Coordinates of C-alpha atoms in Angstrom, one line a residue:
M15 CA 86.9 63.9 64.3
S16 CA 83.9 65.6 66.1
F17 CA 84.7 69.7 66.5
E18 CA 82.5 69.4 69.5
E19 CA 84.5 66.5 71.0
A20 CA 87.7 68.6 70.7
E21 CA 86.4 71.5 72.2
I22 CA 85.3 69.7 75.2
L23 CA 88.7 67.9 75.4
R24 CA 90.2 71.7 75.4
E25 CA 87.6 73.4 77.8
R26 CA 88.0 70.3 80.4
A27 CA 92.0 70.6 80.1
E28 CA 91.6 74.6 80.8
A29 CA 89.3 73.5 83.8
F30 CA 91.7 71.5 85.1
L31 CA 94.3 73.8 85.1
R32 CA 92.3 76.3 86.6
N33 CA 91.5 73.8 89.3
A34 CA 94.9 72.6 90.1
E35 CA 95.7 76.6 90.6
R36 CA 92.8 76.6 93.1
L37 CA 93.8 73.4 94.8
I38 CA 97.2 74.5 95.2
D39 CA 95.9 78.1 96.8
E40 CA 93.8 76.0 99.4
G41 CA 96.6 73.4 100.0
V42 CA 95.2 70.3 98.5
Y43 CA 98.5 69.2 96.7
D44 CA 97.7 65.5 96.0
L45 CA 94.4 66.5 93.8
A46 CA 96.5 69.7 92.3
A47 CA 99.0 67.1 91.0
F48 CA 96.1 64.9 89.4
N49 CA 94.5 67.8 87.7
I50 CA 97.6 68.9 86.5
E51 CA 98.2 65.5 84.8
Q52 CA 94.9 65.7 83.5
Y53 CA 95.4 69.3 82.0
C54 CA 98.3 67.7 79.8
Q55 CA 96.7 64.6 78.9
L56 CA 93.6 66.6 77.9
L57 CA 95.7 69.6 76.1
L58 CA 97.5 66.6 74.0
K59 CA 94.6 64.5 73.1
Y60 CA 92.8 67.9 71.9
K61 CA 95.9 68.6 69.7
L62 CA 96.1 65.1 68.3
L63 CA 92.3 64.9 67.7
I64 CA 92.8 68.7 65.8
K65 CA 95.7 67.5 64.1
T66 CA 95.2 64.2 63.0
G67 CA 91.4 63.2 63.8
T68 CA 92.1 60.8 66.2
Y69 CA 94.4 60.0 69.7
P70 CA 95.6 56.9 71.3
R71 CA 93.7 55.7 74.3
T72 CA 96.1 56.1 76.8
H73 CA 96.9 58.1 79.8
S74 CA 100.7 58.4 79.1
I75 CA 101.7 61.7 78.5
I76 CA 104.9 60.6 77.3
R77 CA 103.4 58.3 74.6
L78 CA 100.8 61.3 73.4
L79 CA 103.9 63.3 73.0
R80 CA 105.6 60.8 70.9
E81 CA 102.7 60.6 68.8
L82 CA 102.3 64.7 68.5
S83 CA 106.0 64.7 67.6
K84 CA 105.2 62.9 64.4
V85 CA 102.8 65.8 63.5
S86 CA 105.4 68.4 64.7
K87 CA 108.6 68.4 65.5
D88 CA 108.5 71.0 68.0
V89 CA 107.3 68.6 70.4
E90 CA 110.8 67.1 70.3
V91 CA 112.3 69.7 72.6
L92 CA 110.3 68.3 75.4
L93 CA 111.2 64.7 74.6
K94 CA 114.8 65.2 74.4
S95 CA 115.4 67.7 77.2
R96 CA 116.4 65.9 80.4
E97 CA 114.6 68.6 82.6
A98 CA 111.4 68.1 80.6
I99 CA 111.5 64.6 80.7
I100 CA 111.6 64.6 84.5
Y101 CA 108.9 67.0 84.9
L102 CA 106.6 65.1 82.3
T103 CA 107.4 61.7 84.1
K104 CA 106.7 63.1 87.4
I105 CA 103.5 64.8 86.1
E106 CA 102.4 61.4 84.7
D107 CA 102.9 59.6 87.6
A108 CA 100.7 61.8 89.4
Y109 CA 97.6 60.1 87.5
I110 CA 98.5 56.7 89.4
G111 CA 99.7 58.3 92.5
A112 CA 96.8 60.1 93.5
R113 CA 94.2 58.0 92.2
Y114 CA 95.9 54.6 93.4
L115 CA 98.7 55.2 95.9
P116 CA 99.0 56.6 99.2
R117 CA 101.3 59.1 98.2
R118 CA 101.3 62.6 99.7
Y119 CA 102.8 65.5 97.5
E120 CA 104.6 68.5 98.6
E121 CA 103.9 72.2 97.9
I122 CA 106.8 73.0 96.5
E123 CA 106.9 69.8 94.1
V124 CA 103.2 70.7 92.8
K125 CA 104.0 74.3 92.3
E126 CA 107.0 73.3 90.3
M127 CA 105.0 71.1 87.9
L128 CA 102.5 73.9 87.6
R129 CA 105.5 76.3 86.8
F130 CA 106.9 73.9 84.3
V131 CA 103.2 73.3 82.5
K132 CA 102.4 76.9 82.3
E133 CA 106.0 78.0 81.1
V134 CA 107.3 75.3 79.2
F135 CA 104.9 72.8 78.1
R136 CA 101.9 74.5 77.0
P137 CA 103.9 77.3 75.1
V138 CA 105.1 74.4 73.3
I139 CA 101.9 72.8 72.6
E140 CA 100.0 75.8 72.0
R141 CA 102.3 76.5 69.0
I142 CA 101.3 73.6 67.2

């Protein structure tokens, strides 16, 4: 594991989150959803790299969470919550939806994704 690689992942994750907030303010919801997904994905890869020295080469937030749950049982709160799984799969789908499908995201759904990430997801992951 390279400390520099880990820091790049963390910095990029935070930049994606800031960019998502800016895009929401600008009304660009499709790209905001993608940026939220990138934040989650890179934050999980950062935590895995710090804790285990590696991370799987996947875009799946759920898979990354399952890997991280092997290191910390605190993650299980996200994997066992019905509401969290619904948000997480919606966020995970934003990767494909924003890149490959002619899918438009609504303001309310992207704002809710952002709220979930900031109020639920991030606090759990940051405690690890």
